[in-house]
PDB file of C-alpha atoms (C1' of nucleotides) in Angstrom:
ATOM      1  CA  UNK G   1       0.000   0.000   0.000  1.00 81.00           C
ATOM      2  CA  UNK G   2       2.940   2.657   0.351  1.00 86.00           C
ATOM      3  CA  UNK G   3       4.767   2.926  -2.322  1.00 89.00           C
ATOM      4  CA  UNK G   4       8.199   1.291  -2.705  1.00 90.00           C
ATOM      5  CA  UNK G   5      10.520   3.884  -2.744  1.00 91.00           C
ATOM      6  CA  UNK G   6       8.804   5.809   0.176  1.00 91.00           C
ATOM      7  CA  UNK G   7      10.112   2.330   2.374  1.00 92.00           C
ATOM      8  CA  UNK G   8      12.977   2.257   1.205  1.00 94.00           C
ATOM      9  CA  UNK G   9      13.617   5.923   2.187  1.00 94.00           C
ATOM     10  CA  UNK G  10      11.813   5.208   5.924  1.00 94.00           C
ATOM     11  CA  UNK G  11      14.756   2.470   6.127  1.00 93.00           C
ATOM     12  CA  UNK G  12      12.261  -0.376   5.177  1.00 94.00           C
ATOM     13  CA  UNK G  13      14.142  -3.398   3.947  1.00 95.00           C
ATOM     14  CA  UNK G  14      13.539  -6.089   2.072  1.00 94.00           C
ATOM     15  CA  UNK G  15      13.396  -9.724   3.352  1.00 93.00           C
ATOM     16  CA  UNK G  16      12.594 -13.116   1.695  1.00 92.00           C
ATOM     17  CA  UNK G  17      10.422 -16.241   3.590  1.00 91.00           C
ATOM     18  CA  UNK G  18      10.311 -19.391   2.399  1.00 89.00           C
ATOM     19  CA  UNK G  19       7.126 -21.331   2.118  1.00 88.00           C
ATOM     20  CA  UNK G  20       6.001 -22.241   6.071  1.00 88.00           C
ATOM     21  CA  UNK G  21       8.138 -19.654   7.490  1.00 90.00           C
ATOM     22  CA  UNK G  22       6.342 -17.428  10.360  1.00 91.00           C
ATOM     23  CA  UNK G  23       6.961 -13.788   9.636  1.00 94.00           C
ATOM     24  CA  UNK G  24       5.880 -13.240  13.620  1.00 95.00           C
ATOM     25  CA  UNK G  25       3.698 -15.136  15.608  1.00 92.00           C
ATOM     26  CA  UNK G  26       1.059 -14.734  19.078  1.00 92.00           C
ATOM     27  CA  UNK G  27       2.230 -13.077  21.888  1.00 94.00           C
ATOM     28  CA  UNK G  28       5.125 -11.001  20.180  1.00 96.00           C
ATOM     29  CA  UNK G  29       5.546  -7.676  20.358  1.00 96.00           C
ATOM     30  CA  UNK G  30       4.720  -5.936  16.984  1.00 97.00           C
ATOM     31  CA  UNK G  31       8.081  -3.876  16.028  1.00 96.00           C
ATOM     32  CA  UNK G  32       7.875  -3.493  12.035  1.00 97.00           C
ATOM     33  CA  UNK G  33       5.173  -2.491   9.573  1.00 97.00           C
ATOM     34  CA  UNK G  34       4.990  -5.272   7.045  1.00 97.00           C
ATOM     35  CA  UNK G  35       4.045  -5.405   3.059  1.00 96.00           C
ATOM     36  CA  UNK G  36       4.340  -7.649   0.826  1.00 94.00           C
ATOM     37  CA  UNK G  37       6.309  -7.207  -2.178  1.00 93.00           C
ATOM     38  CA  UNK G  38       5.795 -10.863  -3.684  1.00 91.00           C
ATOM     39  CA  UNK G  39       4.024 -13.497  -2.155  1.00 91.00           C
ATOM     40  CA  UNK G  40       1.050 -14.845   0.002  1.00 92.00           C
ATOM     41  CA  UNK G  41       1.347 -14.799   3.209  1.00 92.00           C
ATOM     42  CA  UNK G  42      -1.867 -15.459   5.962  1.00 93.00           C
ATOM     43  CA  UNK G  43      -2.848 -14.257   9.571  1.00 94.00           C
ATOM     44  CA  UNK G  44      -3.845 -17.433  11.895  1.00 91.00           C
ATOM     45  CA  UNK G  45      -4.694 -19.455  15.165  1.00 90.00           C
ATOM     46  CA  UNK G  46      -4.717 -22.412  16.465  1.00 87.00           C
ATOM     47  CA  UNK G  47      -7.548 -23.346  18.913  1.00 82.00           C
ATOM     48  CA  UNK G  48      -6.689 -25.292  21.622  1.00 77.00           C
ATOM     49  CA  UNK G  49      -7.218 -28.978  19.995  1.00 77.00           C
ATOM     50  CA  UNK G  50      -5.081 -28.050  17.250  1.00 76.00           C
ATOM     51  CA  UNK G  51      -7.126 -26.701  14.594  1.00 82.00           C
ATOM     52  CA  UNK G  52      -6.538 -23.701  12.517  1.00 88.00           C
ATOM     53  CA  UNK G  53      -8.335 -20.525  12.079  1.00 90.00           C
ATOM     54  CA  UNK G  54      -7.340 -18.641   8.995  1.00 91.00           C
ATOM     55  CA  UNK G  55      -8.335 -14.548  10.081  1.00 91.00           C
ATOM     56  CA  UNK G  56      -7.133 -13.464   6.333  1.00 91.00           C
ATOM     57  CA  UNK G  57      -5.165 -13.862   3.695  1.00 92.00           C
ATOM     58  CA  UNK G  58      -2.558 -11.453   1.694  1.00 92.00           C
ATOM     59  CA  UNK G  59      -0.880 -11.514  -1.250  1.00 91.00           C
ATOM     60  CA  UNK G  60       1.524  -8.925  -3.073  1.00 91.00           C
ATOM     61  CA  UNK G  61       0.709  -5.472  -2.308  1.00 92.00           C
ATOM     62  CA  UNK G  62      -0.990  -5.643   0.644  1.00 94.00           C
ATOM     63  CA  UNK G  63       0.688  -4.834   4.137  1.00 95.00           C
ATOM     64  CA  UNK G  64      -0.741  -6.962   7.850  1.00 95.00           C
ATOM     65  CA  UNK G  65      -0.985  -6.644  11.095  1.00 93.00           C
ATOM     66  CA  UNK G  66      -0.303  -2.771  10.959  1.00 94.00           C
ATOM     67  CA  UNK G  67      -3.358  -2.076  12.956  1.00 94.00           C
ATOM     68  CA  UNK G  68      -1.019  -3.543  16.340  1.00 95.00           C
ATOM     69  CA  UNK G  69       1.513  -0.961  15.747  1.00 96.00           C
ATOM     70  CA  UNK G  70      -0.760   1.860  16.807  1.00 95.00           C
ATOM     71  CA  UNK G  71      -1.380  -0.384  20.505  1.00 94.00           C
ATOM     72  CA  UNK G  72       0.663  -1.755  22.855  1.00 94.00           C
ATOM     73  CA  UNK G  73      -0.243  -4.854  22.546  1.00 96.00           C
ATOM     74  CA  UNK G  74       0.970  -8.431  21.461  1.00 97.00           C
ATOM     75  CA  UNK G  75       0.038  -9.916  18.335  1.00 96.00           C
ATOM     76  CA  UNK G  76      -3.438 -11.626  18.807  1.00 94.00           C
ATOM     77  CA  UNK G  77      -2.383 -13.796  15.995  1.00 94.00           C
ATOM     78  CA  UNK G  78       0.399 -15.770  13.771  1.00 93.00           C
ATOM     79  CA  UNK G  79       1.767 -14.645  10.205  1.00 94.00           C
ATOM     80  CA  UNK G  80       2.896 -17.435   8.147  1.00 92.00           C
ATOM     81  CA  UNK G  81       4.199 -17.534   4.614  1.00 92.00           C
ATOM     82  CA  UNK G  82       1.681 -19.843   2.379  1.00 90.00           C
ATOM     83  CA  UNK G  83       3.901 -19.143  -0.561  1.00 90.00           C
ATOM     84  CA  UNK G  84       7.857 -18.091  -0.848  1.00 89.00           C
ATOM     85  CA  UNK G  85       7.807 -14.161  -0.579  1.00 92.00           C
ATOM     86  CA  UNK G  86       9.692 -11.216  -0.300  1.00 93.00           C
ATOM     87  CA  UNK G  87       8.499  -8.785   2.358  1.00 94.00           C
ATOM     88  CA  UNK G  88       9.432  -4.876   3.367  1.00 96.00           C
ATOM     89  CA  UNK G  89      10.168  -4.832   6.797  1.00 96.00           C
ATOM     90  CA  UNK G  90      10.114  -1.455   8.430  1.00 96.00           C
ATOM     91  CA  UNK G  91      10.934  -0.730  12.135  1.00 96.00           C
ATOM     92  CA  UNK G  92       7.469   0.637  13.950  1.00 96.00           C
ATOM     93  CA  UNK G  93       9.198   4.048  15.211  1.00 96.00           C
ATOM     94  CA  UNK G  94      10.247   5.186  10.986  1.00 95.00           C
ATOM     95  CA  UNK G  95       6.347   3.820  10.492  1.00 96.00           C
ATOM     96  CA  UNK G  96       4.861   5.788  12.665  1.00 95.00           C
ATOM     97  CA  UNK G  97       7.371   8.870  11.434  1.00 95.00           C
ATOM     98  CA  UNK G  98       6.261   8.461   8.297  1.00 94.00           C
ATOM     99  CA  UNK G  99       2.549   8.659   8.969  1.00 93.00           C
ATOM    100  CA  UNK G 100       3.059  11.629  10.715  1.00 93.00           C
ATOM    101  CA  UNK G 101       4.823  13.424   7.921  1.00 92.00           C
ATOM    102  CA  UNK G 102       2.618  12.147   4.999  1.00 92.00           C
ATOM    103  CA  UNK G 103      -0.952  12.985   5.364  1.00 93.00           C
ATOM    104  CA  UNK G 104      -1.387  10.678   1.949  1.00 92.00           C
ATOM    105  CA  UNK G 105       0.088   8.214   3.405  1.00 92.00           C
ATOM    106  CA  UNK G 106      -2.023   8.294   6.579  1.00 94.00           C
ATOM    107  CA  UNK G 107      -5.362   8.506   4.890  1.00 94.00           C
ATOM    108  CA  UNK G 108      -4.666   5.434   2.646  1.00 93.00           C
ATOM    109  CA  UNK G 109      -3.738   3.905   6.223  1.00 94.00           C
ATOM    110  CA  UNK G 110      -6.936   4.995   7.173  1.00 95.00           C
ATOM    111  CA  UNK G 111      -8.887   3.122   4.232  1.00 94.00           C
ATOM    112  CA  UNK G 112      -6.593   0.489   4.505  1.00 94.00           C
ATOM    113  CA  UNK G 113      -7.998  -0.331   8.037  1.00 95.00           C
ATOM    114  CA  UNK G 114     -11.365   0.705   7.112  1.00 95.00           C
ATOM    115  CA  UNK G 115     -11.394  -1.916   4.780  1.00 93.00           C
ATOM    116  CA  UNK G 116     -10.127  -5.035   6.959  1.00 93.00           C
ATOM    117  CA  UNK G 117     -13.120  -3.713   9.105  1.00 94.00           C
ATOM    118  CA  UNK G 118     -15.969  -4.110   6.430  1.00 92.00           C
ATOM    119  CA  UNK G 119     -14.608  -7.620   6.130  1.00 90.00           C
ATOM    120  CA  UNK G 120     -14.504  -8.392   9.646  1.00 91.00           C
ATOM    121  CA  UNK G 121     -18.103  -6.904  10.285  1.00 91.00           C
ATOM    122  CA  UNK G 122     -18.960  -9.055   7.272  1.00 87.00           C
ATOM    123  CA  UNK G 123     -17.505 -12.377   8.171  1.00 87.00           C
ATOM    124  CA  UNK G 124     -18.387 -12.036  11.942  1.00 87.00           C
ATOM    125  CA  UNK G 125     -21.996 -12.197  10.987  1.00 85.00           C
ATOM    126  CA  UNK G 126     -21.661 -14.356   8.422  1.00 80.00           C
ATOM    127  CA  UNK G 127     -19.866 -17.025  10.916  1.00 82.00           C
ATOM    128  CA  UNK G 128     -21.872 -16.842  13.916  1.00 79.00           C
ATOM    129  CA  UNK G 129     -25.131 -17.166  11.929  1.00 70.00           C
ATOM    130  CA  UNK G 130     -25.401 -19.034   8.342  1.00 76.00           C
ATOM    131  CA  UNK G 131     -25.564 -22.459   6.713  1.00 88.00           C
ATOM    132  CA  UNK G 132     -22.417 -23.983   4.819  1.00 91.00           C
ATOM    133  CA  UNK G 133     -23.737 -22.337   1.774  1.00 91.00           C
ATOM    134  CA  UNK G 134     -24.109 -18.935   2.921  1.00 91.00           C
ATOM    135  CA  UNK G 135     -20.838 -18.848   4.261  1.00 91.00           C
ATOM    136  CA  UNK G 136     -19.075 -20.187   1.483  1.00 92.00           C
ATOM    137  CA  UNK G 137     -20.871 -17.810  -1.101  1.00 91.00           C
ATOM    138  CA  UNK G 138     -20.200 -14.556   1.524  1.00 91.00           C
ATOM    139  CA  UNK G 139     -17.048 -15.242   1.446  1.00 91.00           C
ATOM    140  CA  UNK G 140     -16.654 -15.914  -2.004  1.00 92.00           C
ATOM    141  CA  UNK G 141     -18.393 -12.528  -3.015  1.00 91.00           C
ATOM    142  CA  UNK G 142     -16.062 -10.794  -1.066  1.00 90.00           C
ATOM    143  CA  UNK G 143     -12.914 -12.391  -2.729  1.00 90.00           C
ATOM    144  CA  UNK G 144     -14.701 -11.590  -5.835  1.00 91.00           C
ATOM    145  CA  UNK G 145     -15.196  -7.760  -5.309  1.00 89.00           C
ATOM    146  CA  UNK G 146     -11.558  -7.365  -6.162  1.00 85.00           C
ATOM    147  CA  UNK G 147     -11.833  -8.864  -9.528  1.00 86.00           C
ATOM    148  CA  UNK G 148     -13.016  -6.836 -12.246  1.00 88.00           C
ATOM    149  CA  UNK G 149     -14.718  -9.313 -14.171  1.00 89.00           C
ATOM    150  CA  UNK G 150     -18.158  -9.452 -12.243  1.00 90.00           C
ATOM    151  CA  UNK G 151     -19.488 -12.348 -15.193  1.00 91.00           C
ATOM    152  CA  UNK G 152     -20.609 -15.949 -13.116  1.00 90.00           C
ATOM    153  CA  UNK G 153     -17.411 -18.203 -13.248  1.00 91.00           C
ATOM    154  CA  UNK G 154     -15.020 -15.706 -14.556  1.00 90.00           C
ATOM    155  CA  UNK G 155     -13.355 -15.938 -11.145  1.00 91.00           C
ATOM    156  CA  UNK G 156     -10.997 -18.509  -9.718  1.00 91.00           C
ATOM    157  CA  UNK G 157     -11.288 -18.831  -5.836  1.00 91.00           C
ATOM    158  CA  UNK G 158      -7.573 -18.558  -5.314  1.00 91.00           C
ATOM    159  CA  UNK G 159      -7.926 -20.941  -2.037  1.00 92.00           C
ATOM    160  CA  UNK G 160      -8.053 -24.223  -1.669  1.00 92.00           C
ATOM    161  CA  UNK G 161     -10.985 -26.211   0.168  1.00 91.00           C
ATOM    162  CA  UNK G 162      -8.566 -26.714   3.128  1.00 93.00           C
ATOM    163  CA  UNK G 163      -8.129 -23.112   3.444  1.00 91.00           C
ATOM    164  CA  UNK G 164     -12.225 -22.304   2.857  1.00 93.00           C
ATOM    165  CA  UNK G 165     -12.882 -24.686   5.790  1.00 93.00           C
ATOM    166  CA  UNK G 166     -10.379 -22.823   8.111  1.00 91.00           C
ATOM    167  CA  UNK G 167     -11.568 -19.376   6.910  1.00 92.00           C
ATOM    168  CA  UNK G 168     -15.033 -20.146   7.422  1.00 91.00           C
ATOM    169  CA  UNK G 169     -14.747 -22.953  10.363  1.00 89.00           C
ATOM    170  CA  UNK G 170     -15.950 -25.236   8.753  1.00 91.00           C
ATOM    171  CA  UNK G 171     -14.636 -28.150   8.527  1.00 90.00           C
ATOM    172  CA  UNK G 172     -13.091 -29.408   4.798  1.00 93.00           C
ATOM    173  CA  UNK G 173     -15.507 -32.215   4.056  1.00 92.00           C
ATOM    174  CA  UNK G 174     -18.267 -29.887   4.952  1.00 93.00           C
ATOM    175  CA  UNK G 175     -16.725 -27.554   2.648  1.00 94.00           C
ATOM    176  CA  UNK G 176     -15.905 -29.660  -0.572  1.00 93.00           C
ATOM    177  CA  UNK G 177     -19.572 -31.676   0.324  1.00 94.00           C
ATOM    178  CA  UNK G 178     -21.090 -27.763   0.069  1.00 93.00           C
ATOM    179  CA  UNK G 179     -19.286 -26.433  -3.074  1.00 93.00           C
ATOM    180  CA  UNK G 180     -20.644 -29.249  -5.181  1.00 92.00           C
ATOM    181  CA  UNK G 181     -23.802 -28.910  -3.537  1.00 92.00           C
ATOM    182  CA  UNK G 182     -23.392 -25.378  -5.006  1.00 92.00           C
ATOM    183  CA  UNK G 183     -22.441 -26.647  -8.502  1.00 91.00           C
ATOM    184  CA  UNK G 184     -25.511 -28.741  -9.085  1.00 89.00           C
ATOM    185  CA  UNK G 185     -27.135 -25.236  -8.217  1.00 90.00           C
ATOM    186  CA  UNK G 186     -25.438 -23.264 -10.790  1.00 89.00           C
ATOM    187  CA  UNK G 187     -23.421 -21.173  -8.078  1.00 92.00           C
ATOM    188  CA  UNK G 188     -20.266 -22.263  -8.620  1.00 92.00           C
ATOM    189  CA  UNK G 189     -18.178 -24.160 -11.490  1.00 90.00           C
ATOM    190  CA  UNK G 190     -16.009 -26.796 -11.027  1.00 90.00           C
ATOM    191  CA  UNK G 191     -13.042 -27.589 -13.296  1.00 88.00           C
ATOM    192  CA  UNK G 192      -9.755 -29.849 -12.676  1.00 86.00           C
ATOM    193  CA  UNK G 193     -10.620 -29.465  -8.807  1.00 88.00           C
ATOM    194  CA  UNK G 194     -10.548 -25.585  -9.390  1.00 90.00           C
ATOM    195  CA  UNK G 195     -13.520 -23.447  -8.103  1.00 92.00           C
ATOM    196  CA  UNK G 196     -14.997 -21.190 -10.341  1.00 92.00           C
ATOM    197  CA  UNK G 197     -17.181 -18.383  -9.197  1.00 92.00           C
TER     198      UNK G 197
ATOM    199  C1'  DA J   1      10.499 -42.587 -13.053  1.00 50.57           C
ATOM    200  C1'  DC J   2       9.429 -43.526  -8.353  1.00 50.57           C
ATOM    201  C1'  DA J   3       8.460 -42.298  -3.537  1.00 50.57           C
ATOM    202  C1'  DT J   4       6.428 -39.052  -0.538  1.00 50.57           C
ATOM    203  C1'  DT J   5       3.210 -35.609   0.918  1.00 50.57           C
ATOM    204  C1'  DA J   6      -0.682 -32.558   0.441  1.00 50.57           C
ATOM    205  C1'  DA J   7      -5.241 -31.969  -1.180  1.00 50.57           C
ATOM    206  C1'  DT J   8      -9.496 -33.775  -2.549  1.00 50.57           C
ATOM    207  C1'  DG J   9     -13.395 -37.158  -2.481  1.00 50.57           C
ATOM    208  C1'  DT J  10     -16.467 -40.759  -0.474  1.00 50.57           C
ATOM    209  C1'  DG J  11     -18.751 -43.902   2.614  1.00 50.57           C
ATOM    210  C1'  DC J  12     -20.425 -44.662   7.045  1.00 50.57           C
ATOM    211  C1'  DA J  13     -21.463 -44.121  12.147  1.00 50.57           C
TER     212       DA J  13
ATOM    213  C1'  DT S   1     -19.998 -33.543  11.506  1.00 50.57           C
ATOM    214  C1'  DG S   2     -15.933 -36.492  12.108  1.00 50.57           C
ATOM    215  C1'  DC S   3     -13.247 -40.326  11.046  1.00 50.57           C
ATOM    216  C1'  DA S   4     -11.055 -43.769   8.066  1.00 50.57           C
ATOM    217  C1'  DC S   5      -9.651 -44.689   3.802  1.00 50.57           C
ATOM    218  C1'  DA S   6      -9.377 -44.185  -1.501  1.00 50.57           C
ATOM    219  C1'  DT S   7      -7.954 -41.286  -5.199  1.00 50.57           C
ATOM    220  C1'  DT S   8      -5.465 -37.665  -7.417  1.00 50.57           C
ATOM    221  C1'  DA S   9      -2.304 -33.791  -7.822  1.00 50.57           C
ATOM    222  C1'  DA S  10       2.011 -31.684  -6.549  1.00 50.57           C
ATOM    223  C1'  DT S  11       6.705 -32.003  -5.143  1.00 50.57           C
ATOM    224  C1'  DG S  12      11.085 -34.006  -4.140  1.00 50.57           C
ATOM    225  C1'  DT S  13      15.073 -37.146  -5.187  1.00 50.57           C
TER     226       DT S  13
END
DNA sequence: ACATTAATGTGCA
DNA sequence: TGCACATTAATGT
């Protein structure tokens, strides 16, 4: 979200993660803004029998967790890389200097958060409340808002089921018994495995 | 090409 | 659902 060269100016540098790797994880202190330059990483939990909770996932562009750096708090959650990437790094103190200088900067910040927010509002109804079905095609919509092409199937769900089930809490058989549920409705499109919304 | 592992599918309690 | 197990795709050696 801030543009490269900006970073690299606020002493941001540039580090790479391999597939697995955690980026931070619960309990930590948050000391750097993050953004991705390549890459996918995601924000998780585990409950206490061992399953994961996906909160979100990112991919290039996109900065995390930034939200902790404005409160003294530990990270409420993990950051694992889901892909090989390449992340800025930027200490918290040049972070919050730069905000402060850069009134552009703050208010895309501002939308920035304002936007994790919509989807949290949205997916914190969504989970407490609907069937497989609904939750699979809330989610969905959201992941398709960012695509352009708003046509039925002209958008690949960039997840796998595994990581549906965890983003939704559902569990994965629930999830792949639901999405071809959905196909025989016309909701979704399934090709080699790949979900087509 | 073959072995291993992750992801997906299916049947059944 | 959740578990066990079959099938298939992806990855490593």
């Amino acid at each position: 979200m801030i543009i490269e060269s900006l970073l690299i100016s606020f002493g941001a540098e540039t580090r790479t993660y391999q597939t697995g790797e955690m980026i931070f994880r619960e309990e930590e202190l948050p000391s750097h803004y993050y953004q991705i330059e390549k890459g996918k990483i995601k924000l998780n939990n585990y409950t206490m029998d061992g399953k994961e909770f996906i909160q979100n996932i990112f991919s290039d562009g996109h900065s995390f967790g930034e939200s902790l750096l404005f409160v003294d708090r530990p990270y409420p959650m993990n950051a694992v890389a889901i892909e090989d990437s390449v992340i800025y790094k930027m200490p918290k103190q040049n972070f919050l200097d730069l905000i402060k200088n850069n009134p552009e900067i703050s208010l895309s910040i501002y939308e920035c958060l304002a936007e994790r927010m919509y989807y949290k509002y949205i997916m914190l109804y969504n989970l407490s409340f609907q069937n497989p079905v609904a939750k699979l095609k809330l989610l969905m919509d959201y992941l398709k808002s960012y695509h352009e092409d708003k046509t039925p199937y002209s958008f690949q769900i960039p997840l796998t089921r595994q990581q549906l089930a965890s983003l939704t809490g559902l569990c994965v058989e629930t999830v792949i018994r639901t999405i071809k549920q959905m196909e025989k409705d016309q909701i979704v499109k399934i090709e080699k495995r790949k979900i087509y919304y």
